[in-house]
Coordinates of C-alpha atoms and ligand atoms in Angstrom, one line a residue:
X333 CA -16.3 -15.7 18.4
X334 CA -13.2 -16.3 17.3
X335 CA -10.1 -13.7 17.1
X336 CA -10.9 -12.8 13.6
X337 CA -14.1 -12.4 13.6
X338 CA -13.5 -9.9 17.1
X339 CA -11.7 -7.7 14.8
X340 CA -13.9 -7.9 12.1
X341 CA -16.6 -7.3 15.1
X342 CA -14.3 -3.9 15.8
X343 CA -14.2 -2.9 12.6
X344 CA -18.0 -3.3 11.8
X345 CA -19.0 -1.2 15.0
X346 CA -16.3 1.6 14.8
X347 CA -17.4 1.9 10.7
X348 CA -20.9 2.4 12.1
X349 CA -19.7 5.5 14.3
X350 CA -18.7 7.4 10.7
X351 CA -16.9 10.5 10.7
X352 CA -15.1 11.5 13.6
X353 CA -15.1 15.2 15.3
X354 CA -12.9 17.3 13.1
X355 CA -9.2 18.0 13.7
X356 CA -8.9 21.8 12.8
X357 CA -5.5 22.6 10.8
X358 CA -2.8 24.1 13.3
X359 CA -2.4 26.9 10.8
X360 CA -3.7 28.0 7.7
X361 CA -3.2 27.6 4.4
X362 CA 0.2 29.8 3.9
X363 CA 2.6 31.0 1.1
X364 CA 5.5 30.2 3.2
X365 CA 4.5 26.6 3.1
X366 CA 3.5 26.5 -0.5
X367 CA 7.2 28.0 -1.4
X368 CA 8.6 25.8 0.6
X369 CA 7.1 22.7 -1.2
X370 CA 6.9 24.3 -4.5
X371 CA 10.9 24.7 -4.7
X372 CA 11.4 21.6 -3.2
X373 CA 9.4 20.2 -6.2
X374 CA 11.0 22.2 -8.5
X375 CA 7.4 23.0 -9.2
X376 CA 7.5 26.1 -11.0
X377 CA 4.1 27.4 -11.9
X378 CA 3.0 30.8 -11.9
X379 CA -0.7 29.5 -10.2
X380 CA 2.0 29.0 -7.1
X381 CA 1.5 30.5 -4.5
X382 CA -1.6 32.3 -4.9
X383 CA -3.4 28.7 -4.5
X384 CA -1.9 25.6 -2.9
X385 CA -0.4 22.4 -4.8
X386 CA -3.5 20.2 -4.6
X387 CA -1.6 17.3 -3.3
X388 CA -0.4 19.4 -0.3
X389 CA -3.9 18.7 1.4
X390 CA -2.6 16.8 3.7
X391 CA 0.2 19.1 4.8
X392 CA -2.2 21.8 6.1
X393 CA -3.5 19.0 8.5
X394 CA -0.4 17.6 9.5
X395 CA -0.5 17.1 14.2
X396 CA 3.1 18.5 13.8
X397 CA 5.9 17.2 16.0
X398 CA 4.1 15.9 18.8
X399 CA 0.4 14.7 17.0
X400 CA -2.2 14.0 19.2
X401 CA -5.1 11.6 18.0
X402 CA -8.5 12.5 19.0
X403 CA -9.9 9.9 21.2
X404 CA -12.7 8.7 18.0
X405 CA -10.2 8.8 15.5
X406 CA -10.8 5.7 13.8
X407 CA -7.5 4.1 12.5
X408 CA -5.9 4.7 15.9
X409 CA -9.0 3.0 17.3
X410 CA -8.4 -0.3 14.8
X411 CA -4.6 -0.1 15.2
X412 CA -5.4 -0.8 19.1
X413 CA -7.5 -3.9 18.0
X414 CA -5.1 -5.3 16.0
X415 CA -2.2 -5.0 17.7
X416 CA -3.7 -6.6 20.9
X417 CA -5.0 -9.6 18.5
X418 CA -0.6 -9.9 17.7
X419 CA -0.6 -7.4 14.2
X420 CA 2.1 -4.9 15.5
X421 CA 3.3 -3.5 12.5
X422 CA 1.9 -1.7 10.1
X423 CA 3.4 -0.3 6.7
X424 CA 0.9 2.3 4.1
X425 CA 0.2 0.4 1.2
X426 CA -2.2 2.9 -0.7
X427 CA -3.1 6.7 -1.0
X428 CA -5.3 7.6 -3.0
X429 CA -6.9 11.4 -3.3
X430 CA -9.3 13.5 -4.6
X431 CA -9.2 17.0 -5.2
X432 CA -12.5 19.2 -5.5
X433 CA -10.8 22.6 -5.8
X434 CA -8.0 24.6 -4.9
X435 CA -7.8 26.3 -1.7
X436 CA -5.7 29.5 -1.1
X437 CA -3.8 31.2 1.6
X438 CA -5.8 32.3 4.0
X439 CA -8.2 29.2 4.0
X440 CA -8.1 26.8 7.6
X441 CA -8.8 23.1 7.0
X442 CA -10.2 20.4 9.3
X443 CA -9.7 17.1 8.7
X444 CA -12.2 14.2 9.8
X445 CA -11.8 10.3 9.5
X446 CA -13.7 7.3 9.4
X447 CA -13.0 4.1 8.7
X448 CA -13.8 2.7 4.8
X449 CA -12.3 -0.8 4.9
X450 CA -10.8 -3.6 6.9
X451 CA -10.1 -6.5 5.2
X452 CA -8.2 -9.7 6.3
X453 CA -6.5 -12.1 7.9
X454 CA -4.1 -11.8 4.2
X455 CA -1.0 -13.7 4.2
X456 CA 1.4 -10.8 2.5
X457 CA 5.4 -11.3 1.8
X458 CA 5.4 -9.3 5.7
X459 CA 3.6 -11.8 7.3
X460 CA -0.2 -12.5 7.9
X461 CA -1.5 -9.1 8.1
X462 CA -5.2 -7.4 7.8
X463 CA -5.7 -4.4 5.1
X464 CA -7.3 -1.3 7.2
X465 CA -8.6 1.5 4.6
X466 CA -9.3 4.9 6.3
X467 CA -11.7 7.4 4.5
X468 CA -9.8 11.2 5.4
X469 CA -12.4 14.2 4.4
X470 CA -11.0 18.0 4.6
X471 CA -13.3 20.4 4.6
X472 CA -13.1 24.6 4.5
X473 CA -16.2 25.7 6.3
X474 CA -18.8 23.0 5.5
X475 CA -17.5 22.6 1.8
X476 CA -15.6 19.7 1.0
X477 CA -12.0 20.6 -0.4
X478 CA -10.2 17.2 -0.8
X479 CA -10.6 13.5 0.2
X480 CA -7.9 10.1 0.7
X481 CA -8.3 6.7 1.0
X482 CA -5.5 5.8 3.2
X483 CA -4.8 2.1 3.1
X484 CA -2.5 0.3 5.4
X485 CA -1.3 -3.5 6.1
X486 CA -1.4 -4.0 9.4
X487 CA 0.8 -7.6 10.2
X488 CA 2.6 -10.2 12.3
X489 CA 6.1 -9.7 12.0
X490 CA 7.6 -12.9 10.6
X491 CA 10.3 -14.5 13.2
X492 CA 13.6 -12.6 12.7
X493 CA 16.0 -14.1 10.0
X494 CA 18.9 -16.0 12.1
X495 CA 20.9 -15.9 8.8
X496 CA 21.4 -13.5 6.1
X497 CA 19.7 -13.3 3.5
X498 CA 20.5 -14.5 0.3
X499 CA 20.3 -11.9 -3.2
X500 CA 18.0 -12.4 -5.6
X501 CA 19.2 -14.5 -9.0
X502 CA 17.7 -13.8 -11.8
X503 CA 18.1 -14.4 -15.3
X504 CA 19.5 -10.9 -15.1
X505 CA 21.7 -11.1 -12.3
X506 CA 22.8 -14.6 -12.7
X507 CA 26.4 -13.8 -14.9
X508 CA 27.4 -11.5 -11.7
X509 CA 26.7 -14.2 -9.4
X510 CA 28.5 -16.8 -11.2
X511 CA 31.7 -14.5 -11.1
X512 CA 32.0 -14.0 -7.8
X513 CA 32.3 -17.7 -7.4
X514 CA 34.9 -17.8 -9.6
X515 CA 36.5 -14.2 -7.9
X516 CA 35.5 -12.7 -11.2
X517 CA 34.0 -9.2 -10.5
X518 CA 31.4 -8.9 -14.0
X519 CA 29.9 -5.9 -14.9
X520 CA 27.0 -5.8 -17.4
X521 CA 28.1 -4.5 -21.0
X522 CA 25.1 -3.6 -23.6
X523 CA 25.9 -5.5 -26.6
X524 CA 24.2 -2.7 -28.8
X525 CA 26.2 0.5 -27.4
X526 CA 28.8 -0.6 -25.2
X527 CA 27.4 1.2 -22.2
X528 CA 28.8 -0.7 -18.8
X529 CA 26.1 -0.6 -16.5
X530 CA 24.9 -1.6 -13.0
X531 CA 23.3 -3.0 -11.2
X532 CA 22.1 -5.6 -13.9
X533 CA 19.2 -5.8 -15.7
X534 CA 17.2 -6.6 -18.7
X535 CA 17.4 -3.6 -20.9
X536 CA 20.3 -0.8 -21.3
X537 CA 18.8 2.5 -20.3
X538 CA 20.6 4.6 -22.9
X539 CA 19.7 2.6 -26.0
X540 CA 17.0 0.1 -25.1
X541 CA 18.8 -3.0 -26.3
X542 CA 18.3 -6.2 -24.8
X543 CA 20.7 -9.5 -24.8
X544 CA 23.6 -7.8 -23.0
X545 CA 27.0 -9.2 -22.2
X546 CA 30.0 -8.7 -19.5
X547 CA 33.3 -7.5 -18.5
X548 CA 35.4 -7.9 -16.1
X549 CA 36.2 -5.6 -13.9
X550 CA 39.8 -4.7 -12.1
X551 CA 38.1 -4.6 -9.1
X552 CA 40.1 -1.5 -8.3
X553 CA 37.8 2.0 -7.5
X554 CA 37.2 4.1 -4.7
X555 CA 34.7 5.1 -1.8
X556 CA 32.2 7.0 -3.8
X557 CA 30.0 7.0 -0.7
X558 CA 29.2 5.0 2.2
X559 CA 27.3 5.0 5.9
X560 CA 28.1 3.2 9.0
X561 CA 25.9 0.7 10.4
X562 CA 25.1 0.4 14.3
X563 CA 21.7 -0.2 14.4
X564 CA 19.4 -2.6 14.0
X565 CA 21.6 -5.5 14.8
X566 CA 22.0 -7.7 11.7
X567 CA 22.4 -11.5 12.4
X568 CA 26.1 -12.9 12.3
X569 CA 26.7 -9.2 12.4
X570 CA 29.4 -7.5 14.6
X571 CA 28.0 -3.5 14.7
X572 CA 29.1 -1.2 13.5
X573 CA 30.1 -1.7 10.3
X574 CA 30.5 0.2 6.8
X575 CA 28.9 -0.2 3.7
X576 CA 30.5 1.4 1.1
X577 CA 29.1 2.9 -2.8
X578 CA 32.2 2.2 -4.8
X579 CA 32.9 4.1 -7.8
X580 CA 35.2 1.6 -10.0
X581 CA 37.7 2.0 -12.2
X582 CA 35.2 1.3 -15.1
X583 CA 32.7 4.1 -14.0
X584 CA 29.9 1.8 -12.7
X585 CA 29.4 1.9 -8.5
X586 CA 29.0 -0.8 -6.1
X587 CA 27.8 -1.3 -2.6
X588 CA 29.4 -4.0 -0.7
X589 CA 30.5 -3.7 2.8
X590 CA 34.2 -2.4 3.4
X591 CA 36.3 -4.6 6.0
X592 CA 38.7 -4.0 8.3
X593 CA 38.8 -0.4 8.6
X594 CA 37.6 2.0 12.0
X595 CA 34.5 3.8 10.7
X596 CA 36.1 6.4 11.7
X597 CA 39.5 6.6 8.8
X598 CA 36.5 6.1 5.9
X599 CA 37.1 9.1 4.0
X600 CA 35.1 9.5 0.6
X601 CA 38.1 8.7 -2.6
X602 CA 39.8 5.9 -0.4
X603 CA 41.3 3.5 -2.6
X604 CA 39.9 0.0 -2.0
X605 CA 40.0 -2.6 -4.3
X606 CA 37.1 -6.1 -4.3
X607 CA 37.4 -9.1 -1.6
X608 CA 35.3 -11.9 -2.1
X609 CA 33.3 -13.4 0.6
X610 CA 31.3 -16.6 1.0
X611 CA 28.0 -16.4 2.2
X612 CA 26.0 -20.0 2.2
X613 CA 25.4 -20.3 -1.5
X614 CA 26.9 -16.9 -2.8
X615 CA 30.2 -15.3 -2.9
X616 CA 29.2 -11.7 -2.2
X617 CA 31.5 -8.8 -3.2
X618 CA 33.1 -6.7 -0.4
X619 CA 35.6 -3.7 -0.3
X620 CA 39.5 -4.1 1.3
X621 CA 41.5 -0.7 1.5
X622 CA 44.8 -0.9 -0.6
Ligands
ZN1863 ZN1 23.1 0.3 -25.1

C-alpha cells in the first residue's frame, strides 16, 4: 500500500467509527454571551437575547483557552495521519451550517463529530494538500439543534521563498507599476467622476465607471498608520522593520515600508515623502522621513 492509499486507508476506517462521544458545552446557552456578540455585530433585533444568533452554535461549544480533544475526535485523529505522511499545515477552506431552530438561554449543547470527507492528494496554490471534511452535530438533549460541514486543506508547505516576492501586474495595476520605474508615483483617477482612488482596479466605487486614468502624485503625505515587523523572518530581510499606511497629500493611502528610522520615533502624522526601490523586475514604492 502506498502512502496515499494509507491515508485514504485512515480515513475509510475512522469514517466507519461515526460519531464521536459528545463534548458537552462548558456553559450554557447565556445572555451575557449573546450581548456580547450581538453588539459586536451591531445586530440589533429585538428576538436578541431571548434566543441565540443561530450562527453562534458553535460559540456555545467552543474548548475555551486550553481545548482538550477527546481521544475519538475524528479530525484530530486524520490531522495525526496526515501530518506523519509530511501534510503539516492545515488552513479552513469551508463552513457550512445548518440551523434547525433557535435555542435559548438556559439550553446546554453537546457537540459530536465524525468525519464526512477526505479527499486528495490535490495540488492547491499551498502546495499538494488533501481536503478533510468533518461532519459537527449539536444536539440539546437528543434533539438536533444545528449542524457544519467543516472543510479543511490539509498540505505540504512549499519550500520557503529565498527571494521576495514579486506584485501582481495586472491590466489594472500595470500604469502604477510602470511609474515607479520611471520614479513616477501614479494614482488611479476615474475618468467619469474624478475620484483618485487606490489601490487600482477595474471599476470606481463611487460611480461605477470603467476605463480610468492617472495622476501623479507629489509623493509627499504622512504616517496614517503602520506596524513593526519582527517576526517571521522575511528573506533578504533585516527584522525589525516598519511598514507604514501613508495618507498622501492627494487623500489616497499607501503601504510601503518606511526606511531608515528606529521603530521606536514612528509616530502616526510623521511627514515622509516616497523612495523608490528596485526589487528584481519592480521598482517598489517605500517611505523616507523629510
Ligand atoms: Zn467615478
Amino acid at each position: 500500500m502506498n502512502a496515499d492509499e494509507q491515508i485514504l486507508a485512515a480515513a475509510r476506517e475512522l469514517a466507519a467509527r461515526g460519531e464521536c462521544t459528545p463534548r458537552t458545552a462548558r456553559d450554557p446557552v447565556n445572555e451575557p454571551m449573546i450581548n456580547n456578540w450581538t453588539e459586536a455585530l451591531g445586530d440589533n433585533s429585538s428576538a436578541y437575547p431571548a434566543v441565540a444568533p443561530p450562527a453562534m452554535i458553535q460559540v456555545w461549544t467552543m474548548g475555551g483557552l486550553h481545548p482538550q480533544r477527546s481521544d475519538d475526535d475524528p479530525l484530530g485523529r486524520m490531522m495525526e495521519v496526515l501530518d506523519a505522511a509530511g501534510y503539516t499545515s492545515v488552513v479552513a477552506t469551508n463552513s457550512d451550517q445548518t440551523y434547525h431552530r433557535l435555542v435559548k438561554p438556559g439550553e446546554r449543547l453537546a457537540v459530536t463529530s465524525r468525519l464526512a470527507d477526505v479527499v486528495g492528494p490535490k495540488r492547491t496554490a499551498l502546495g499538494e494538500g488533501w481536503f478533510v471534511t468533518t461532519h459537527n452535530i449539536w444536539r440539546s438533549g437528543d434533539e438536533v439543534v444545528g449542524e457544519m460541514l467543516w472543510s479543511v486543506l490539509k498540505f505540504k508547505p512549499k519550500p520557503a521563498v529565498t527571494a521576495s516576492v514579486p506584485p501582481l501586474v495586472s491590466r489594472d495595476t500595470a500604469f502604477f507599476w510602470d511609474g515607479t520605474k520611471t520614479g513616477e508615483l501614479r494614482i488611479q483617477k476615474c475618468s467619469a467622476c474624478g475620484a483618485l482612488r487606490h489601490p487600482p482596479g477595474p471599476m470606481c466605487p463611487r460611480c461605477n465607471a470603467l476605463d480610468p486614468t492617472y495622476v501623479v502624485a507629489s509623493g509627499l503625505g504622512e504616517v496614517y498608520s503602520y506596524v513593526v515587523h519582527h517576526h517571521p523572518q522575511v528573506p533578504g530581510k533585516r527584522t525589525p522593520f516598519v511598514i507604514a499606511l501613508v495618507e498622501l497629500e492627494e487623500g489616497v493611502r499607501m503601504l510601503g515600508e518606511l526606511h531608515d528610522i528606529d521603530p521606536e520615533q514612528v509616530k502616526i502624522g510623521l511627514p515622509v515623502r516616497v523612495r523608490y526601490v528596485p526589487s528584481g523586475e519592480f521598482v517598489l514604492p517605500a517611505w523616507e522621513v523629510r
